[in-house]
Amino acid sequence: KLPTMKMLLLLIALLSAALLASAAPPTCYSRVLSLSKEITESFKELQSSKTVDPCVETLPRLYLDIHNYCVLAKLRDFVAYPGCDRVVGVNELKEKARSLYTILISYCRRDLVFLTDDCNALEIPISPPIEHS
C-alpha cells in the first residue's frame, strides 16, 4: 500500500508542476519576440497573397529583429507610411506594429538589450539554415 501512495503523490506533484509551468505569464522578452515573429510572418503572407493590392508592393520591408536597435525606427516608418490605408490587412499590420513599438519603448524598455544597431541588417532578412535530409 505504501508504494502505491508514493506513486500517487509523485503523480500529483508532477501534474502540479506541469500546470504551474504552463500558467507562467509571458515575459516582456517572450512577448516581444513572439509578436515580432507574428508581424514578420503576416507581412510575408500579405505580400504573397494572390489578391494583393498594388500598394502593398510599395510598403517598406518589414523584417524585424528585436535585438537590433534600428527596429524602433523600422516600426515607426512602417506605421507612418501613408499608403495602403484602404487595405484591411495593412491596417491590421500597422496596428500590430504600433503595439510592438509601444511595448518596446514603454513596458520592456529596461528589460531588453539591443545587440546591434545595424540598420542594413533589417533590409535583408537572414534565411534560416536549410536542413539536409
Short mmCIF file of N, CA, C and O in Angstrom, two decimals, residues 20-133:
data_model
loop_
_atom_site.label_atom_id
_atom_site.label_comp_id
_atom_site.label_asym_id
_atom_site.label_seq_id
_atom_site.Cartn_x
_atom_site.Cartn_y
_atom_site.Cartn_z
N LEU A 20 1.70 24.51 -13.24
CA LEU A 20 2.31 25.77 -12.84
C LEU A 20 3.24 26.30 -13.92
O LEU A 20 3.29 27.50 -14.18
N ALA A 21 3.96 25.42 -14.56
CA ALA A 21 4.90 25.85 -15.60
C ALA A 21 4.15 26.42 -16.80
O ALA A 21 4.57 27.41 -17.40
N SER A 22 3.02 25.82 -17.18
CA SER A 22 2.28 26.31 -18.34
C SER A 22 1.47 27.56 -18.01
O SER A 22 1.08 28.29 -18.90
N ALA A 23 1.24 27.85 -16.74
CA ALA A 23 0.46 29.01 -16.35
C ALA A 23 1.33 30.23 -16.10
O ALA A 23 0.81 31.29 -15.77
N ALA A 24 2.62 30.10 -16.26
CA ALA A 24 3.52 31.22 -16.01
C ALA A 24 3.26 32.33 -17.04
O ALA A 24 3.08 32.05 -18.21
N PRO A 25 3.20 33.56 -16.59
CA PRO A 25 2.93 34.65 -17.53
C PRO A 25 4.13 34.87 -18.45
O PRO A 25 5.27 34.60 -18.06
N PRO A 26 3.87 35.34 -19.66
CA PRO A 26 4.98 35.58 -20.58
C PRO A 26 5.84 36.75 -20.08
O PRO A 26 5.34 37.67 -19.45
N THR A 27 7.10 36.67 -20.36
CA THR A 27 8.00 37.77 -20.01
C THR A 27 7.89 38.83 -21.10
O THR A 27 7.35 38.58 -22.18
N CYS A 28 8.42 39.99 -20.83
CA CYS A 28 8.45 41.05 -21.84
C CYS A 28 9.17 40.54 -23.08
O CYS A 28 8.71 40.71 -24.20
N TYR A 29 10.31 39.90 -22.86
CA TYR A 29 11.12 39.41 -23.98
C TYR A 29 10.34 38.40 -24.82
O TYR A 29 10.31 38.50 -26.04
N SER A 30 9.70 37.44 -24.17
CA SER A 30 8.99 36.42 -24.94
C SER A 30 7.81 37.02 -25.69
O SER A 30 7.52 36.63 -26.82
N ARG A 31 7.14 37.99 -25.10
CA ARG A 31 6.01 38.65 -25.77
C ARG A 31 6.49 39.44 -26.99
O ARG A 31 5.89 39.37 -28.06
N VAL A 32 7.57 40.19 -26.84
CA VAL A 32 8.12 40.98 -27.94
C VAL A 32 8.62 40.05 -29.05
O VAL A 32 8.39 40.31 -30.23
N LEU A 33 9.28 38.99 -28.68
CA LEU A 33 9.80 38.04 -29.66
C LEU A 33 8.67 37.40 -30.46
O LEU A 33 8.71 37.35 -31.69
N SER A 34 7.64 36.94 -29.77
CA SER A 34 6.53 36.29 -30.48
C SER A 34 5.76 37.28 -31.35
O SER A 34 5.37 36.94 -32.48
N LEU A 35 5.55 38.50 -30.86
CA LEU A 35 4.83 39.49 -31.65
C LEU A 35 5.63 39.91 -32.88
O LEU A 35 5.07 40.08 -33.96
N SER A 36 6.95 40.04 -32.75
CA SER A 36 7.77 40.41 -33.92
C SER A 36 7.74 39.30 -34.97
O SER A 36 7.67 39.58 -36.18
N LYS A 37 7.77 38.06 -34.54
CA LYS A 37 7.68 36.94 -35.50
C LYS A 37 6.31 36.92 -36.17
O LYS A 37 6.20 36.68 -37.37
N GLU A 38 5.27 37.17 -35.39
CA GLU A 38 3.91 37.21 -35.93
C GLU A 38 3.78 38.32 -36.98
O GLU A 38 3.20 38.10 -38.05
N ILE A 39 4.32 39.48 -36.71
CA ILE A 39 4.25 40.60 -37.64
C ILE A 39 5.03 40.29 -38.92
O ILE A 39 4.55 40.52 -40.03
N THR A 40 6.23 39.75 -38.77
CA THR A 40 7.05 39.40 -39.93
C THR A 40 6.34 38.38 -40.81
O THR A 40 6.30 38.51 -42.04
N GLU A 41 5.74 37.37 -40.20
CA GLU A 41 5.01 36.35 -40.96
C GLU A 41 3.77 36.93 -41.63
O GLU A 41 3.48 36.62 -42.79
N SER A 42 3.04 37.78 -40.93
CA SER A 42 1.84 38.41 -41.51
C SER A 42 2.22 39.26 -42.71
O SER A 42 1.50 39.31 -43.71
N PHE A 43 3.35 39.96 -42.62
CA PHE A 43 3.82 40.79 -43.72
C PHE A 43 4.14 39.91 -44.93
O PHE A 43 3.77 40.24 -46.07
N LYS A 44 4.82 38.80 -44.70
CA LYS A 44 5.15 37.88 -45.80
C LYS A 44 3.88 37.35 -46.46
O LYS A 44 3.79 37.27 -47.68
N GLU A 45 2.91 36.97 -45.64
CA GLU A 45 1.64 36.46 -46.17
C GLU A 45 0.91 37.53 -46.97
O GLU A 45 0.33 37.24 -48.02
N LEU A 46 0.93 38.75 -46.47
CA LEU A 46 0.27 39.85 -47.17
C LEU A 46 0.90 40.08 -48.54
O LEU A 46 0.20 40.27 -49.54
N GLN A 47 2.22 40.03 -48.61
CA GLN A 47 2.91 40.25 -49.88
C GLN A 47 2.72 39.10 -50.86
O GLN A 47 2.72 39.31 -52.06
N SER A 48 2.55 37.89 -50.35
CA SER A 48 2.42 36.74 -51.24
C SER A 48 0.97 36.38 -51.55
O SER A 48 0.71 35.42 -52.25
N SER A 49 0.04 37.16 -51.05
CA SER A 49 -1.38 36.92 -51.28
C SER A 49 -1.70 37.03 -52.77
O SER A 49 -1.15 37.86 -53.48
N LYS A 50 -2.61 36.18 -53.22
CA LYS A 50 -3.00 36.18 -54.63
C LYS A 50 -3.76 37.45 -54.99
O LYS A 50 -3.72 37.92 -56.10
N THR A 51 -4.48 37.99 -54.04
CA THR A 51 -5.27 39.20 -54.27
C THR A 51 -4.58 40.43 -53.69
O THR A 51 -5.22 41.32 -53.17
N VAL A 52 -3.27 40.47 -53.81
CA VAL A 52 -2.50 41.56 -53.22
C VAL A 52 -2.80 42.87 -53.95
O VAL A 52 -2.89 42.92 -55.17
N ASP A 53 -3.03 43.91 -53.18
CA ASP A 53 -3.24 45.24 -53.73
C ASP A 53 -1.90 45.78 -54.21
O ASP A 53 -0.88 45.57 -53.56
N PRO A 54 -1.85 46.49 -55.33
CA PRO A 54 -0.58 47.01 -55.84
C PRO A 54 0.17 47.90 -54.83
O PRO A 54 1.40 47.95 -54.84
N CYS A 55 -0.55 48.57 -53.95
CA CYS A 55 0.13 49.44 -52.99
C CYS A 55 0.96 48.65 -51.98
O CYS A 55 1.93 49.17 -51.42
N VAL A 56 0.62 47.38 -51.77
CA VAL A 56 1.36 46.55 -50.81
C VAL A 56 2.81 46.38 -51.26
O VAL A 56 3.71 46.30 -50.44
N GLU A 57 3.02 46.38 -52.57
CA GLU A 57 4.37 46.23 -53.09
C GLU A 57 5.24 47.44 -52.77
O GLU A 57 6.47 47.34 -52.78
N THR A 58 4.64 48.58 -52.49
CA THR A 58 5.40 49.80 -52.20
C THR A 58 5.68 49.97 -50.70
O THR A 58 6.42 50.88 -50.33
N LEU A 59 5.11 49.13 -49.87
CA LEU A 59 5.33 49.24 -48.42
C LEU A 59 6.80 49.01 -48.08
O LEU A 59 7.48 48.23 -48.74
N PRO A 60 7.27 49.67 -47.03
CA PRO A 60 8.64 49.39 -46.58
C PRO A 60 8.76 47.94 -46.13
O PRO A 60 7.79 47.37 -45.62
N ARG A 61 9.92 47.35 -46.34
CA ARG A 61 10.14 45.96 -45.89
C ARG A 61 9.89 45.88 -44.39
O ARG A 61 10.18 46.81 -43.66
N LEU A 62 9.40 44.76 -43.98
CA LEU A 62 9.09 44.60 -42.56
C LEU A 62 9.70 43.31 -42.03
O LEU A 62 9.02 42.37 -41.67
N TYR A 63 11.01 43.28 -42.01
CA TYR A 63 11.74 42.20 -41.35
C TYR A 63 12.17 42.75 -40.01
O TYR A 63 12.80 43.80 -39.94
N LEU A 64 11.78 42.10 -38.93
CA LEU A 64 12.04 42.62 -37.59
C LEU A 64 13.00 41.74 -36.82
O LEU A 64 12.86 40.52 -36.81
N ASP A 65 13.96 42.38 -36.21
CA ASP A 65 14.88 41.71 -35.29
C ASP A 65 14.90 42.55 -34.03
O ASP A 65 15.45 43.66 -34.03
N ILE A 66 14.30 42.05 -32.98
CA ILE A 66 14.18 42.86 -31.76
C ILE A 66 15.50 43.05 -31.04
O ILE A 66 15.57 43.78 -30.07
N HIS A 67 16.55 42.40 -31.52
CA HIS A 67 17.87 42.57 -30.93
C HIS A 67 18.64 43.72 -31.59
O HIS A 67 19.74 44.03 -31.20
N ASN A 68 18.04 44.30 -32.62
CA ASN A 68 18.66 45.37 -33.39
C ASN A 68 17.97 46.69 -33.02
O ASN A 68 16.76 46.83 -33.18
N TYR A 69 18.73 47.65 -32.54
CA TYR A 69 18.17 48.93 -32.10
C TYR A 69 17.39 49.63 -33.22
O TYR A 69 16.43 50.36 -32.96
N CYS A 70 17.76 49.39 -34.46
CA CYS A 70 17.09 50.02 -35.61
C CYS A 70 15.64 49.54 -35.78
O CYS A 70 14.90 50.12 -36.57
N VAL A 71 15.26 48.51 -35.07
CA VAL A 71 13.89 48.02 -35.18
C VAL A 71 12.90 49.10 -34.76
O VAL A 71 11.79 49.17 -35.29
N LEU A 72 13.29 49.98 -33.86
CA LEU A 72 12.40 51.06 -33.43
C LEU A 72 12.10 52.01 -34.60
O LEU A 72 10.93 52.36 -34.84
N ALA A 73 13.12 52.40 -35.33
CA ALA A 73 12.92 53.27 -36.49
C ALA A 73 12.14 52.55 -37.58
O ALA A 73 11.28 53.14 -38.24
N LYS A 74 12.41 51.27 -37.75
CA LYS A 74 11.71 50.46 -38.76
C LYS A 74 10.21 50.43 -38.46
O LYS A 74 9.38 50.62 -39.35
N LEU A 75 9.86 50.22 -37.20
CA LEU A 75 8.45 50.18 -36.81
C LEU A 75 7.79 51.56 -37.00
O LEU A 75 6.67 51.66 -37.49
N ARG A 76 8.49 52.62 -36.59
CA ARG A 76 7.95 53.98 -36.75
C ARG A 76 7.69 54.28 -38.22
O ARG A 76 6.64 54.81 -38.58
N ASP A 77 8.65 53.94 -39.08
CA ASP A 77 8.50 54.20 -40.52
C ASP A 77 7.32 53.42 -41.10
O ASP A 77 6.57 53.94 -41.93
N PHE A 78 7.18 52.19 -40.69
CA PHE A 78 6.10 51.37 -41.23
C PHE A 78 4.74 51.90 -40.80
O PHE A 78 3.82 52.03 -41.62
N VAL A 79 4.60 52.24 -39.53
CA VAL A 79 3.32 52.75 -39.03
C VAL A 79 2.97 54.08 -39.69
O VAL A 79 1.80 54.35 -39.98
N ALA A 80 3.97 54.92 -39.94
CA ALA A 80 3.74 56.25 -40.51
C ALA A 80 3.62 56.23 -42.03
O ALA A 80 3.27 57.25 -42.62
N TYR A 81 3.86 55.09 -42.67
CA TYR A 81 3.80 55.03 -44.13
C TYR A 81 2.40 55.42 -44.59
O TYR A 81 1.40 54.85 -44.13
N PRO A 82 2.30 56.39 -45.52
CA PRO A 82 0.99 56.94 -45.86
C PRO A 82 0.12 56.06 -46.77
O PRO A 82 -1.08 56.23 -46.82
N GLY A 83 0.70 55.13 -47.47
CA GLY A 83 -0.08 54.37 -48.44
C GLY A 83 -0.83 53.18 -47.85
O GLY A 83 -0.63 52.80 -46.71
N CYS A 84 -1.72 52.64 -48.63
CA CYS A 84 -2.43 51.39 -48.34
C CYS A 84 -3.45 51.47 -47.20
O CYS A 84 -3.78 50.44 -46.61
N ASP A 85 -3.93 52.62 -46.88
CA ASP A 85 -4.91 52.72 -45.79
C ASP A 85 -6.22 52.01 -46.13
O ASP A 85 -6.99 51.67 -45.24
N ARG A 86 -6.46 51.79 -47.40
CA ARG A 86 -7.70 51.12 -47.82
C ARG A 86 -7.62 49.60 -47.69
O ARG A 86 -8.62 48.91 -47.81
N VAL A 87 -6.43 49.07 -47.47
CA VAL A 87 -6.24 47.62 -47.38
C VAL A 87 -6.33 47.19 -45.92
O VAL A 87 -5.54 47.61 -45.08
N VAL A 88 -7.32 46.35 -45.62
CA VAL A 88 -7.57 45.92 -44.24
C VAL A 88 -6.36 45.23 -43.63
O VAL A 88 -5.99 45.51 -42.50
N GLY A 89 -5.71 44.36 -44.37
CA GLY A 89 -4.55 43.63 -43.86
C GLY A 89 -3.41 44.55 -43.46
O GLY A 89 -2.71 44.31 -42.48
N VAL A 90 -3.24 45.63 -44.21
CA VAL A 90 -2.18 46.59 -43.91
C VAL A 90 -2.52 47.34 -42.63
O VAL A 90 -1.66 47.55 -41.77
N ASN A 91 -3.76 47.73 -42.47
CA ASN A 91 -4.18 48.43 -41.24
C ASN A 91 -3.99 47.54 -40.01
O ASN A 91 -3.55 48.02 -38.96
N GLU A 92 -4.32 46.27 -40.14
CA GLU A 92 -4.12 45.33 -39.02
C GLU A 92 -2.64 45.18 -38.70
O GLU A 92 -2.24 45.16 -37.54
N LEU A 93 -1.83 45.13 -39.74
CA LEU A 93 -0.39 45.01 -39.56
C LEU A 93 0.19 46.26 -38.91
O LEU A 93 1.04 46.17 -38.02
N LYS A 94 -0.29 47.42 -39.33
CA LYS A 94 0.16 48.67 -38.72
C LYS A 94 -0.22 48.73 -37.24
O LYS A 94 0.55 49.23 -36.41
N GLU A 95 -1.36 48.21 -36.91
CA GLU A 95 -1.80 48.21 -35.51
C GLU A 95 -0.91 47.29 -34.66
O GLU A 95 -0.53 47.63 -33.55
N LYS A 96 -0.57 46.13 -35.21
CA LYS A 96 0.34 45.23 -34.50
C LYS A 96 1.72 45.86 -34.34
O LYS A 96 2.35 45.74 -33.29
N ALA A 97 2.19 46.53 -35.39
CA ALA A 97 3.50 47.19 -35.34
C ALA A 97 3.48 48.31 -34.30
O ALA A 97 4.44 48.49 -33.56
N ARG A 98 2.38 49.03 -34.22
CA ARG A 98 2.24 50.09 -33.23
C ARG A 98 2.28 49.50 -31.81
O ARG A 98 2.92 50.04 -30.91
N SER A 99 1.62 48.37 -31.65
CA SER A 99 1.62 47.70 -30.34
C SER A 99 3.02 47.25 -29.96
O SER A 99 3.45 47.43 -28.81
N LEU A 100 3.73 46.66 -30.91
CA LEU A 100 5.10 46.21 -30.64
C LEU A 100 5.99 47.39 -30.27
O LEU A 100 6.77 47.31 -29.31
N TYR A 101 5.86 48.47 -30.99
CA TYR A 101 6.66 49.67 -30.70
C TYR A 101 6.37 50.17 -29.27
O TYR A 101 7.30 50.47 -28.52
N THR A 102 5.11 50.22 -28.92
CA THR A 102 4.72 50.67 -27.58
C THR A 102 5.29 49.76 -26.50
O THR A 102 5.80 50.23 -25.49
N ILE A 103 5.22 48.47 -26.73
CA ILE A 103 5.76 47.51 -25.75
C ILE A 103 7.27 47.71 -25.61
O ILE A 103 7.80 47.73 -24.51
N LEU A 104 7.95 47.89 -26.74
CA LEU A 104 9.41 48.05 -26.72
C LEU A 104 9.85 49.31 -25.98
O LEU A 104 10.79 49.27 -25.20
N ILE A 105 9.16 50.44 -26.23
CA ILE A 105 9.63 51.69 -25.63
C ILE A 105 9.04 51.97 -24.26
O ILE A 105 9.58 52.80 -23.53
N SER A 106 7.97 51.27 -23.91
CA SER A 106 7.34 51.55 -22.62
C SER A 106 7.54 50.43 -21.61
O SER A 106 8.26 50.56 -20.65
N TYR A 107 6.88 49.32 -21.88
CA TYR A 107 6.83 48.25 -20.90
C TYR A 107 8.15 47.49 -20.75
O TYR A 107 8.51 47.09 -19.65
N CYS A 108 8.85 47.29 -21.85
CA CYS A 108 10.07 46.46 -21.82
C CYS A 108 11.35 47.27 -21.92
O CYS A 108 12.42 46.71 -22.12
N ARG A 109 11.25 48.55 -21.82
CA ARG A 109 12.40 49.43 -22.04
C ARG A 109 13.62 48.99 -21.25
O ARG A 109 14.73 48.95 -21.75
N ARG A 110 13.46 48.64 -20.01
CA ARG A 110 14.60 48.27 -19.16
C ARG A 110 14.96 46.79 -19.25
O ARG A 110 16.01 46.38 -18.77
N ASP A 111 14.08 45.99 -19.83
CA ASP A 111 14.31 44.54 -19.86
C ASP A 111 15.05 44.06 -21.09
O ASP A 111 15.55 42.94 -21.12
N LEU A 112 15.10 44.88 -22.14
CA LEU A 112 15.68 44.44 -23.40
C LEU A 112 17.09 44.98 -23.58
O LEU A 112 17.40 46.09 -23.15
N VAL A 113 17.90 44.19 -24.24
CA VAL A 113 19.26 44.59 -24.58
C VAL A 113 19.39 44.47 -26.09
O VAL A 113 19.16 43.42 -26.66
N PHE A 114 19.74 45.58 -26.73
CA PHE A 114 19.96 45.56 -28.17
C PHE A 114 21.40 45.17 -28.43
O PHE A 114 22.32 45.76 -27.87
N LEU A 115 21.60 44.18 -29.27
CA LEU A 115 22.93 43.65 -29.53
C LEU A 115 23.63 44.34 -30.69
O LEU A 115 24.83 44.21 -30.84
N THR A 116 22.86 45.05 -31.51
CA THR A 116 23.44 45.72 -32.67
C THR A 116 22.61 46.95 -33.02
O THR A 116 21.48 47.10 -32.56
N ASP A 117 23.17 47.80 -33.85
CA ASP A 117 22.42 48.92 -34.41
C ASP A 117 22.69 49.01 -35.91
O ASP A 117 22.82 50.07 -36.48
N ASP A 118 22.72 47.86 -36.55
CA ASP A 118 22.98 47.73 -37.98
C ASP A 118 21.66 47.79 -38.74
O ASP A 118 20.97 46.78 -38.89
N CYS A 119 21.31 48.99 -39.21
CA CYS A 119 20.03 49.18 -39.88
C CYS A 119 19.95 48.42 -41.21
O CYS A 119 18.87 48.00 -41.62
N ASN A 120 21.06 48.22 -41.88
CA ASN A 120 21.06 47.47 -43.13
C ASN A 120 20.66 46.01 -42.92
O ASN A 120 20.11 45.38 -43.81
N ALA A 121 20.94 45.50 -41.76
CA ALA A 121 20.59 44.10 -41.47
C ALA A 121 19.08 43.89 -41.46
O ALA A 121 18.62 42.77 -41.68
N LEU A 122 18.32 44.95 -41.25
CA LEU A 122 16.86 44.82 -41.26
C LEU A 122 16.28 44.93 -42.67
O LEU A 122 15.09 44.74 -42.86
N GLU A 123 17.11 45.23 -43.62
CA GLU A 123 16.66 45.31 -45.01
C GLU A 123 16.76 43.97 -45.72
O GLU A 123 16.05 43.70 -46.66
N ILE A 124 17.69 43.15 -45.28
CA ILE A 124 17.91 41.84 -45.92
C ILE A 124 17.76 40.77 -44.85
O ILE A 124 18.66 40.55 -44.05
N PRO A 125 16.60 40.12 -44.81
CA PRO A 125 16.40 39.09 -43.79
C PRO A 125 17.35 37.92 -43.96
O PRO A 125 17.69 37.54 -45.07
N ILE A 126 17.78 37.40 -42.83
CA ILE A 126 18.66 36.23 -42.83
C ILE A 126 17.79 34.99 -43.02
O ILE A 126 16.83 34.79 -42.27
N SER A 127 18.12 34.19 -44.02
CA SER A 127 17.36 32.97 -44.26
C SER A 127 17.72 31.93 -43.22
O SER A 127 18.88 31.80 -42.85
N PRO A 128 16.70 31.18 -42.77
CA PRO A 128 17.02 30.11 -41.82
C PRO A 128 17.86 29.04 -42.52
O PRO A 128 17.75 28.88 -43.73
N PRO A 129 18.68 28.32 -41.79
CA PRO A 129 19.52 27.29 -42.41
C PRO A 129 18.65 26.20 -43.06
O PRO A 129 17.61 25.86 -42.54
N ILE A 130 19.12 25.71 -44.18
CA ILE A 130 18.40 24.65 -44.90
C ILE A 130 18.78 23.32 -44.28
O ILE A 130 19.96 23.01 -44.12
N GLU A 131 17.76 22.56 -43.94
CA GLU A 131 18.01 21.24 -43.34
C GLU A 131 18.19 20.23 -44.45
O GLU A 131 17.40 20.15 -45.39
N HIS A 132 19.26 19.48 -44.37
CA HIS A 132 19.53 18.42 -45.35
C HIS A 132 18.97 17.11 -44.82
O HIS A 132 19.06 16.80 -43.66
N SER A 133 18.36 16.35 -45.73
CA SER A 133 17.80 15.07 -45.29
C SER A 133 18.57 13.90 -45.80
O SER A 133 19.48 13.97 -46.53
#
